[in-house]
Short mmCIF file of C-alpha atoms and ligand atoms in Angstrom, two decimals:
data_model
loop_
_atom_site.label_atom_id
_atom_site.label_comp_id
_atom_site.label_asym_id
_atom_site.label_seq_id
_atom_site.Cartn_x
_atom_site.Cartn_y
_atom_site.Cartn_z
CA MET A 1012 8.29 17.44 -12.54
CA THR A 1013 5.45 15.54 -12.04
CA ILE A 1014 5.43 11.50 -12.66
CA GLN A 1015 3.64 9.85 -15.97
CA ARG A 1016 2.29 6.82 -14.93
CA LYS A 1017 2.49 3.54 -17.49
CA GLN A 1018 -1.16 3.56 -19.38
CA THR A 1019 -2.22 -0.04 -18.43
CA ARG A 1020 -5.20 -2.01 -18.81
CA GLU A 1021 -8.47 -1.23 -16.37
CA VAL A 1022 -9.45 -3.95 -14.58
CA ARG A 1023 -11.77 -4.29 -11.24
CA ILE A 1024 -11.39 -6.16 -8.31
CA GLY A 1025 -14.22 -5.41 -6.86
CA LYS A 1026 -15.59 -2.01 -6.36
CA VAL A 1027 -11.84 -0.89 -6.47
CA ARG A 1028 -10.38 -0.05 -10.06
CA ILE A 1029 -7.09 -0.19 -11.15
CA GLY A 1030 -4.43 0.00 -13.97
CA GLY A 1031 -5.61 2.89 -16.93
CA ALA A 1032 -5.91 6.63 -15.31
CA ASN A 1033 -6.78 5.02 -11.69
CA PRO A 1034 -4.82 5.93 -8.68
CA VAL A 1035 -2.19 3.56 -7.45
CA VAL A 1036 -4.33 1.51 -4.61
CA VAL A 1037 -2.61 0.16 -0.88
CA GLN A 1038 -2.89 -3.29 -0.19
CA SER A 1039 -2.05 -5.80 2.33
CA MET A 1040 -2.68 -9.31 3.25
CA THR A 1041 -4.10 -10.44 7.16
CA ASN A 1042 -1.82 -12.69 9.18
CA THR A 1043 -4.76 -14.45 10.79
CA ASP A 1044 -6.11 -18.36 10.37
CA THR A 1045 -8.14 -17.37 7.36
CA ARG A 1046 -10.26 -20.50 9.02
CA ASP A 1047 -10.55 -18.18 12.10
CA VAL A 1048 -13.33 -15.61 10.83
CA GLU A 1049 -13.41 -13.32 14.32
CA GLN A 1050 -9.96 -12.48 14.04
CA THR A 1051 -9.43 -12.30 10.42
CA VAL A 1052 -12.52 -9.94 10.64
CA GLU A 1053 -11.01 -8.21 13.00
CA GLN A 1054 -7.93 -7.85 11.51
CA ILE A 1055 -9.73 -6.75 8.18
CA ARG A 1056 -11.32 -3.91 9.60
CA GLN A 1057 -7.95 -2.38 11.23
CA LEU A 1058 -6.28 -2.03 7.59
CA GLN A 1059 -9.38 -1.04 6.15
CA GLU A 1060 -9.27 1.92 8.62
CA ALA A 1061 -5.34 2.66 8.35
CA GLY A 1062 -6.15 2.94 4.17
CA CYS A 1063 -5.83 -0.38 3.52
CA GLU A 1064 -7.77 -0.77 -0.10
CA ILE A 1065 -7.37 -4.84 -1.27
CA VAL A 1066 -6.49 -7.54 0.72
CA ARG A 1067 -5.41 -10.52 0.22
CA LEU A 1068 -5.76 -14.07 2.59
CA ALA A 1069 -4.19 -17.13 2.69
CA VAL A 1070 -6.51 -20.14 1.87
CA LEU A 1071 -4.74 -23.37 2.39
CA ASN A 1072 -7.29 -25.23 2.62
CA GLU A 1073 -11.07 -26.29 2.12
CA ASP A 1074 -12.50 -24.89 5.37
CA ALA A 1075 -10.44 -21.60 4.66
CA ALA A 1076 -11.69 -20.95 1.21
CA TRP A 1077 -15.25 -21.68 2.66
CA ALA A 1078 -14.29 -19.22 5.89
CA ILE A 1079 -13.94 -16.27 2.69
CA LYS A 1080 -18.10 -16.04 2.92
CA PRO A 1081 -18.73 -15.54 6.26
CA ILE A 1082 -15.72 -13.09 6.23
CA ARG A 1083 -16.73 -11.75 2.70
CA SER A 1084 -20.81 -10.55 4.46
CA GLN A 1085 -18.96 -8.19 7.05
CA VAL A 1086 -16.41 -6.72 5.40
CA SER A 1087 -16.67 -3.83 2.51
CA VAL A 1088 -13.08 -4.19 1.11
CA PRO A 1089 -12.25 -6.49 -1.79
CA LEU A 1090 -10.92 -9.69 -0.91
CA VAL A 1091 -7.68 -11.29 -2.73
CA ALA A 1092 -8.21 -15.21 -1.90
CA ASP A 1093 -4.03 -16.56 -2.17
CA ILE A 1094 -3.74 -20.13 -3.70
CA HIS A 1095 -0.70 -22.06 -3.96
CA PHE A 1096 -1.21 -26.07 -6.74
CA ASP A 1097 -4.43 -26.47 -5.46
CA HIS A 1098 -7.25 -25.44 -7.80
CA ARG A 1099 -10.30 -27.11 -6.21
CA LEU A 1100 -9.76 -23.84 -3.48
CA ALA A 1101 -9.40 -20.84 -6.07
CA VAL A 1102 -12.85 -22.51 -7.27
CA SER A 1103 -14.28 -22.97 -4.02
CA ALA A 1104 -12.96 -19.50 -3.40
CA LEU A 1105 -14.44 -17.50 -6.22
CA GLU A 1106 -18.01 -19.35 -5.17
CA ALA A 1107 -17.53 -18.24 -1.92
CA GLY A 1108 -17.65 -14.58 -2.84
CA VAL A 1109 -13.78 -13.85 -3.12
CA ASP A 1110 -12.66 -11.06 -6.36
CA ALA A 1111 -9.40 -11.95 -7.58
CA LEU A 1112 -7.59 -14.98 -6.83
CA ARG A 1113 -3.26 -15.15 -6.76
CA ILE A 1114 -2.48 -18.19 -8.31
CA ASN A 1115 -0.25 -18.92 -10.86
CA PRO A 1116 -2.49 -21.21 -13.59
CA GLY A 1117 1.85 -23.01 -14.15
CA ASN A 1118 1.33 -24.87 -11.05
CA ILE A 1119 -1.85 -25.65 -10.65
CA GLY A 1120 -1.71 -29.01 -12.47
CA THR A 1121 -3.12 -30.41 -15.44
CA ARG A 1122 -5.51 -28.18 -18.81
CA ALA A 1123 -8.43 -29.33 -16.87
CA ALA A 1124 -7.79 -27.86 -13.84
CA VAL A 1125 -6.37 -24.46 -15.34
CA ASP A 1126 -9.56 -24.10 -17.43
CA ARG A 1127 -11.61 -25.04 -14.26
CA VAL A 1128 -9.89 -21.95 -12.56
CA VAL A 1129 -10.09 -19.70 -15.75
CA ASP A 1130 -13.86 -20.85 -16.37
CA ALA A 1131 -14.73 -20.47 -12.40
CA ALA A 1132 -13.45 -16.84 -12.40
CA LYS A 1133 -14.94 -15.72 -16.08
CA ALA A 1134 -18.15 -16.35 -14.48
CA HIS A 1135 -17.40 -14.31 -10.93
CA ASN A 1136 -15.92 -11.79 -12.84
CA ALA A 1137 -12.94 -12.23 -10.75
CA VAL A 1138 -8.92 -10.79 -11.62
CA ILE A 1139 -6.33 -13.37 -11.35
CA ARG A 1140 -2.98 -12.01 -10.14
CA ILE A 1141 0.10 -13.90 -11.13
CA GLY A 1142 2.57 -13.49 -8.42
CA VAL A 1143 6.09 -14.88 -9.44
CA ASN A 1144 8.88 -14.94 -6.81
CA SER A 1145 11.80 -15.08 -7.02
CA GLY A 1146 12.33 -17.56 -4.58
CA SER A 1147 10.32 -20.49 -6.70
CA LEU A 1148 10.90 -19.85 -9.85
CA GLU A 1149 10.73 -22.79 -12.10
CA THR A 1150 14.38 -24.57 -11.93
CA ASP A 1151 14.78 -24.91 -16.13
CA LEU A 1152 14.24 -20.75 -15.90
CA ILE A 1153 16.86 -20.48 -13.36
CA ASP A 1154 19.15 -22.98 -15.10
CA GLN A 1155 18.85 -21.28 -18.97
CA TYR A 1156 20.10 -17.87 -16.95
CA GLY A 1157 21.63 -19.50 -14.37
CA GLY A 1158 19.46 -18.10 -11.72
CA PRO A 1159 16.75 -16.09 -10.52
CA THR A 1160 18.14 -13.45 -13.01
CA PRO A 1161 15.18 -10.78 -13.73
CA GLU A 1162 14.75 -11.73 -17.19
CA ALA A 1163 14.44 -15.38 -15.46
CA MET A 1164 11.33 -13.26 -13.87
CA VAL A 1165 9.48 -11.86 -16.65
CA GLU A 1166 10.11 -15.43 -18.45
CA SER A 1167 8.13 -17.23 -15.90
CA ALA A 1168 5.42 -14.38 -15.59
CA PHE A 1169 4.49 -14.70 -19.76
CA ARG A 1170 4.25 -18.77 -19.06
CA HIS A 1171 1.98 -17.38 -16.60
CA ILE A 1172 -0.02 -14.85 -18.81
CA ARG A 1173 0.46 -17.11 -22.01
CA MET A 1174 -1.50 -19.78 -20.41
CA LEU A 1175 -4.41 -17.21 -19.07
CA GLU A 1176 -4.83 -15.59 -22.41
CA ASP A 1177 -5.07 -19.15 -24.77
CA ARG A 1178 -7.97 -19.31 -22.28
CA ASN A 1179 -9.07 -15.44 -23.57
CA PHE A 1180 -8.86 -14.60 -20.37
CA GLY A 1181 -7.13 -10.36 -20.01
CA ASP A 1182 -8.06 -10.23 -16.25
CA ILE A 1183 -5.18 -10.62 -15.09
CA LYS A 1184 -2.66 -8.46 -12.84
CA VAL A 1185 1.22 -9.46 -12.29
CA SER A 1186 4.01 -9.34 -9.45
CA LEU A 1187 7.55 -10.23 -9.50
CA LYS A 1188 8.48 -10.19 -6.51
CA SER A 1189 12.29 -10.19 -4.93
CA SER A 1190 13.54 -9.55 -1.09
CA SER A 1191 16.99 -7.68 -3.64
CA VAL A 1192 15.43 -4.49 -3.90
CA SER A 1193 17.55 -4.29 -7.74
CA ARG A 1194 16.26 -7.51 -8.97
CA CYS A 1195 12.57 -6.01 -8.42
CA ILE A 1196 13.82 -2.37 -10.04
CA GLU A 1197 15.21 -4.33 -13.12
CA ALA A 1198 12.25 -6.92 -13.17
CA TYR A 1199 9.30 -4.33 -12.79
CA THR A 1200 11.05 -2.68 -15.67
CA LEU A 1201 11.59 -5.56 -17.61
CA LEU A 1202 8.02 -6.92 -17.72
CA SER A 1203 6.09 -3.71 -17.68
CA ALA A 1204 8.07 -2.60 -21.39
CA LYS A 1205 6.85 -5.83 -22.71
CA CYS A 1206 3.24 -5.88 -21.37
CA ASP A 1207 0.34 -3.43 -20.39
CA TYR A 1208 -1.03 -5.44 -17.44
CA PRO A 1209 -1.09 -4.05 -14.56
CA LEU A 1210 1.29 -4.44 -11.96
CA HIS A 1211 1.38 -5.16 -7.91
CA ILE A 1212 5.24 -4.09 -6.77
CA GLY A 1213 6.50 -5.17 -3.52
CA VAL A 1214 9.52 -5.64 -2.59
CA THR A 1215 8.97 -9.40 -0.40
CA GLU A 1216 10.92 -10.60 2.77
CA ALA A 1217 11.56 -6.99 2.85
CA GLY A 1218 12.44 -7.86 6.66
CA THR A 1219 11.16 -6.03 10.32
CA VAL A 1220 9.89 -2.73 10.34
CA LEU A 1221 13.13 0.23 9.50
CA ARG A 1222 15.10 -2.46 7.39
CA GLY A 1223 11.56 -3.66 5.43
CA SER A 1224 9.97 0.35 4.72
CA ILE A 1225 13.25 1.32 3.72
CA LYS A 1226 13.63 -1.43 1.21
CA SER A 1227 10.64 -0.63 0.58
CA ALA A 1228 10.84 2.95 -0.08
CA VAL A 1229 13.75 2.84 -2.29
CA GLY A 1230 12.38 -0.28 -4.61
CA LEU A 1231 9.11 1.02 -4.35
CA GLY A 1232 9.98 4.90 -4.70
CA VAL A 1233 12.05 3.96 -8.14
CA LEU A 1234 9.42 1.96 -9.46
CA LEU A 1235 6.79 4.43 -8.74
CA TRP A 1236 8.61 7.28 -9.69
CA GLN A 1237 9.03 5.60 -13.41
CA GLY A 1238 5.60 5.80 -13.94
CA ILE A 1239 5.45 1.39 -13.00
CA GLY A 1240 3.07 0.25 -9.95
CA ASP A 1241 -1.22 -0.24 -10.07
CA THR A 1242 -1.10 -1.59 -6.88
CA LEU A 1243 1.15 -1.69 -4.21
CA ARG A 1244 2.61 -3.45 -1.23
CA VAL A 1245 4.58 -3.18 1.59
CA SER A 1246 6.14 -6.03 3.47
CA LEU A 1247 6.82 -5.53 6.55
CA THR A 1248 7.66 -8.36 9.22
CA SER A 1249 5.16 -6.79 11.91
CA ASP A 1250 1.57 -6.34 12.41
CA PRO A 1251 -0.11 -5.66 8.32
CA VAL A 1252 -1.48 -2.22 9.80
CA ALA A 1253 2.13 -1.20 10.06
CA GLU A 1254 3.06 -1.51 6.20
CA MET A 1255 -0.54 1.09 5.74
CA ALA A 1256 1.21 4.17 7.36
CA VAL A 1257 4.78 3.22 5.23
CA ALA A 1258 2.55 2.70 2.17
CA TRP A 1259 0.97 6.17 2.29
CA GLU A 1260 4.10 7.97 3.08
CA ILE A 1261 6.10 6.56 -0.50
CA LEU A 1262 2.82 7.36 -2.20
CA ARG A 1263 2.36 10.80 -0.35
CA SER A 1264 6.53 11.83 -0.68
CA LEU A 1265 6.29 10.84 -4.88
CA GLY A 1266 3.03 13.18 -4.78
CA LEU A 1267 0.57 9.98 -5.62
CA ARG A 1268 -1.71 10.49 -2.58
CA SER A 1269 -2.29 11.82 0.37
CA ARG A 1270 -3.84 10.53 3.68
CA GLY A 1271 -3.59 11.65 6.59
CA PRO A 1272 -1.82 14.38 7.67
CA GLU A 1273 1.64 14.91 6.91
CA ILE A 1274 4.23 16.47 9.58
CA ILE A 1275 7.58 18.25 9.18
CA ALA A 1276 9.83 18.83 11.86
CA CYS A 1277 13.17 19.50 11.29
CA PRO A 1278 15.95 17.06 12.20
CA THR A 1279 17.51 19.63 15.07
CA CYS A 1280 20.60 20.75 15.15
CA GLY A 1281 22.54 23.20 17.54
CA ARG A 1282 20.78 26.17 16.87
CA CYS A 1283 17.82 24.40 18.47
CA GLU A 1284 16.28 25.80 22.60
CA ILE A 1285 13.36 24.02 22.80
CA GLY A 1286 12.12 20.45 23.56
CA LEU A 1287 12.04 19.40 19.67
CA ILE A 1288 11.45 15.96 19.39
CA ALA A 1289 8.78 15.99 22.44
CA LEU A 1290 6.84 18.22 20.24
CA ALA A 1291 6.85 16.41 17.37
CA GLU A 1292 5.87 13.45 18.48
CA GLU A 1293 2.91 14.84 20.39
CA VAL A 1294 2.83 16.13 17.22
CA GLU A 1295 2.22 13.17 15.16
CA ARG A 1296 0.52 11.10 18.75
CA ARG A 1297 -2.54 13.68 18.58
CA LEU A 1298 -2.59 13.16 14.45
CA GLU A 1299 -3.01 9.31 15.02
CA GLY A 1300 -5.84 7.85 13.57
CA GLU A 1301 -6.89 11.46 11.36
CA THR A 1302 -7.38 10.45 7.61
CA GLU A 1303 -7.71 13.88 5.65
CA SER A 1304 -4.64 15.06 4.62
CA PHE A 1305 -3.00 18.73 5.76
CA LYS A 1306 0.30 20.00 6.71
CA VAL A 1307 1.92 20.63 10.73
CA ALA A 1308 5.35 21.91 10.59
CA VAL A 1309 7.02 21.46 13.26
CA MET A 1310 10.36 23.72 13.62
CA GLY A 1311 13.14 24.57 16.33
CA CYS A 1312 13.65 27.66 15.80
CA VAL A 1313 13.28 31.12 14.61
CA VAL A 1314 15.98 31.31 12.26
CA ASN A 1315 15.37 28.66 9.62
CA GLY A 1316 11.67 27.78 11.03
CA PRO A 1317 9.50 30.57 10.00
CA GLY A 1318 9.64 29.99 6.05
CA GLU A 1319 8.54 26.73 6.68
CA ALA A 1320 6.31 26.75 9.05
CA ARG A 1321 4.26 29.78 7.06
CA GLU A 1322 3.71 27.41 4.56
CA ALA A 1323 2.77 24.34 6.23
CA ASP A 1324 -1.81 24.74 7.36
CA LEU A 1325 -0.48 25.19 10.88
CA GLY A 1326 2.83 25.65 11.93
CA ILE A 1327 5.17 26.78 14.59
CA ALA A 1328 8.98 28.20 14.61
CA GLY A 1329 10.11 27.46 18.42
CA GLY A 1330 13.22 29.28 20.06
CA ARG A 1331 13.66 30.01 23.54
CA ASP A 1332 12.61 33.26 24.35
CA LYS A 1333 9.33 32.79 21.68
CA GLY A 1334 7.39 30.62 19.57
CA ILE A 1335 5.92 32.16 17.07
CA ILE A 1336 2.86 29.95 15.17
CA PHE A 1337 1.29 30.24 11.98
CA ARG A 1338 -1.52 29.21 10.50
CA LYS A 1339 -2.31 29.06 6.71
CA GLY A 1340 0.72 31.87 6.65
CA GLU A 1341 -0.55 34.12 9.18
CA ILE A 1342 1.22 34.37 12.69
CA VAL A 1343 -1.96 33.91 14.99
CA ARG A 1344 0.23 33.58 18.13
CA THR A 1345 3.66 34.33 19.39
CA VAL A 1346 3.86 32.51 22.71
CA LYS A 1347 6.84 32.93 25.18
CA GLY A 1348 9.46 30.18 24.87
CA GLY A 1349 10.06 27.36 27.17
CA SER A 1350 6.83 25.33 28.23
CA ASN A 1351 4.62 27.35 27.24
CA LEU A 1352 5.10 25.99 23.52
CA LEU A 1353 3.75 22.84 23.57
CA ALA A 1354 0.29 23.28 25.40
CA ALA A 1355 -0.22 26.47 23.24
CA PHE A 1356 0.43 24.63 19.67
CA MET A 1357 -1.72 21.67 21.33
CA GLU A 1358 -4.13 24.32 21.59
CA GLU A 1359 -3.80 25.78 18.19
CA LEU A 1360 -3.61 22.05 16.62
CA ASP A 1361 -7.37 21.57 18.19
CA THR A 1362 -8.71 24.48 17.57
CA PHE A 1363 -7.52 23.82 14.00
CA LEU A 1364 -8.95 20.58 14.01
CA ALA A 1365 -12.22 21.11 15.09
CA HIS A 1366 -12.19 24.18 12.30
CA ARG A 1367 -12.23 21.25 9.58
CA ARG A 1368 -14.30 19.22 11.45
CA ALA A 1369 -17.13 21.55 11.00
CA GLU A 1370 -16.63 22.81 8.09
CA ARG A 1371 -16.74 19.42 6.74
CA LYS A 1372 -20.21 19.02 8.38
CA ASP A 1373 -21.05 21.88 6.41
CA ASP A 1374 -20.26 20.08 3.30
FE1 SF4 B 2217 18.19 23.50 13.17
FE2 SF4 B 2217 16.64 25.68 13.27
FE3 SF4 B 2217 16.95 24.06 11.03
FE4 SF4 B 2217 15.99 23.16 12.98
S1 SF4 B 2217 15.06 24.86 11.95
S2 SF4 B 2217 17.09 22.39 11.82
S3 SF4 B 2217 16.76 24.09 14.73
S4 SF4 B 2217 18.43 25.71 11.35
#
């Protein structure tokens, strides 16, 4: 079964099109001080190299808003300014070259302030992302719904949306974040049924790498499976670059997009007589930084391993006495077991990568 993506309106953040029939886009946020241009540019470059397609920056004051100008001139990825409460920062960030704002119009004060932000966004062809967070919902909605329920979050989103629609502004993206996976799923599912604006999905404050990855994979996985989500962020309490591998693995596991090689490794069992874990880790290390998509299988025995290894672009089914290496379904090498396996497989992996590079050059 393939995923039927919900058809949302297409908007453009810089050169990246989102919504409509466009693929789900991977996003993250820097954790540097935006005023520190050098460090921020460096982190954006690292994020981009790891597969980030839209980068958000926190804009806490005028200095940070204007730092976007030199940052913008040094990086190609679309930039989103994250602003709370102060409409002047939004206007400055737009003038400094940002491609989108993350700002809630209901939180920036007067009607005139909202008018100024919308006028500036229109003048700069910028998207506005409304970001509802269950931790900072309006108190009247909390009272009305008895807490930060999914319904209250959706109602809050519509309040902000209406303020933009009243000003004939439609380049909107919406997020509804909560640290509760089930609340996130319910809120996005409700909102998706009620509007066709593109949605930025994520589980916020998800936690450290292990817990955060699991919560994000479950939350985003359920939403993506329903066809919901046009951009996504995996939020981890870690270096934001670490979010990229998780985000791409989520997309790959659902067959939505792929980036870099897929490494299949068996979980090992009592039948495994080789150092499979070390072999799989070594393969992973060797393939770090590869952006092309292909499949490598590292399997621990010659009983159940060959099936999976044969299906991969390069695979090994290793045993104590012998190991079989496959390339695209064909046996290319049979090696004696034990420590020879790692060296032989690495040789084959290097040959495989060299062939791919040569093919790429010819194209
Ligand atoms: Fe066990 Fe072989 Fe399956 Fe690995 S491939 S889990 S060693 S049966």
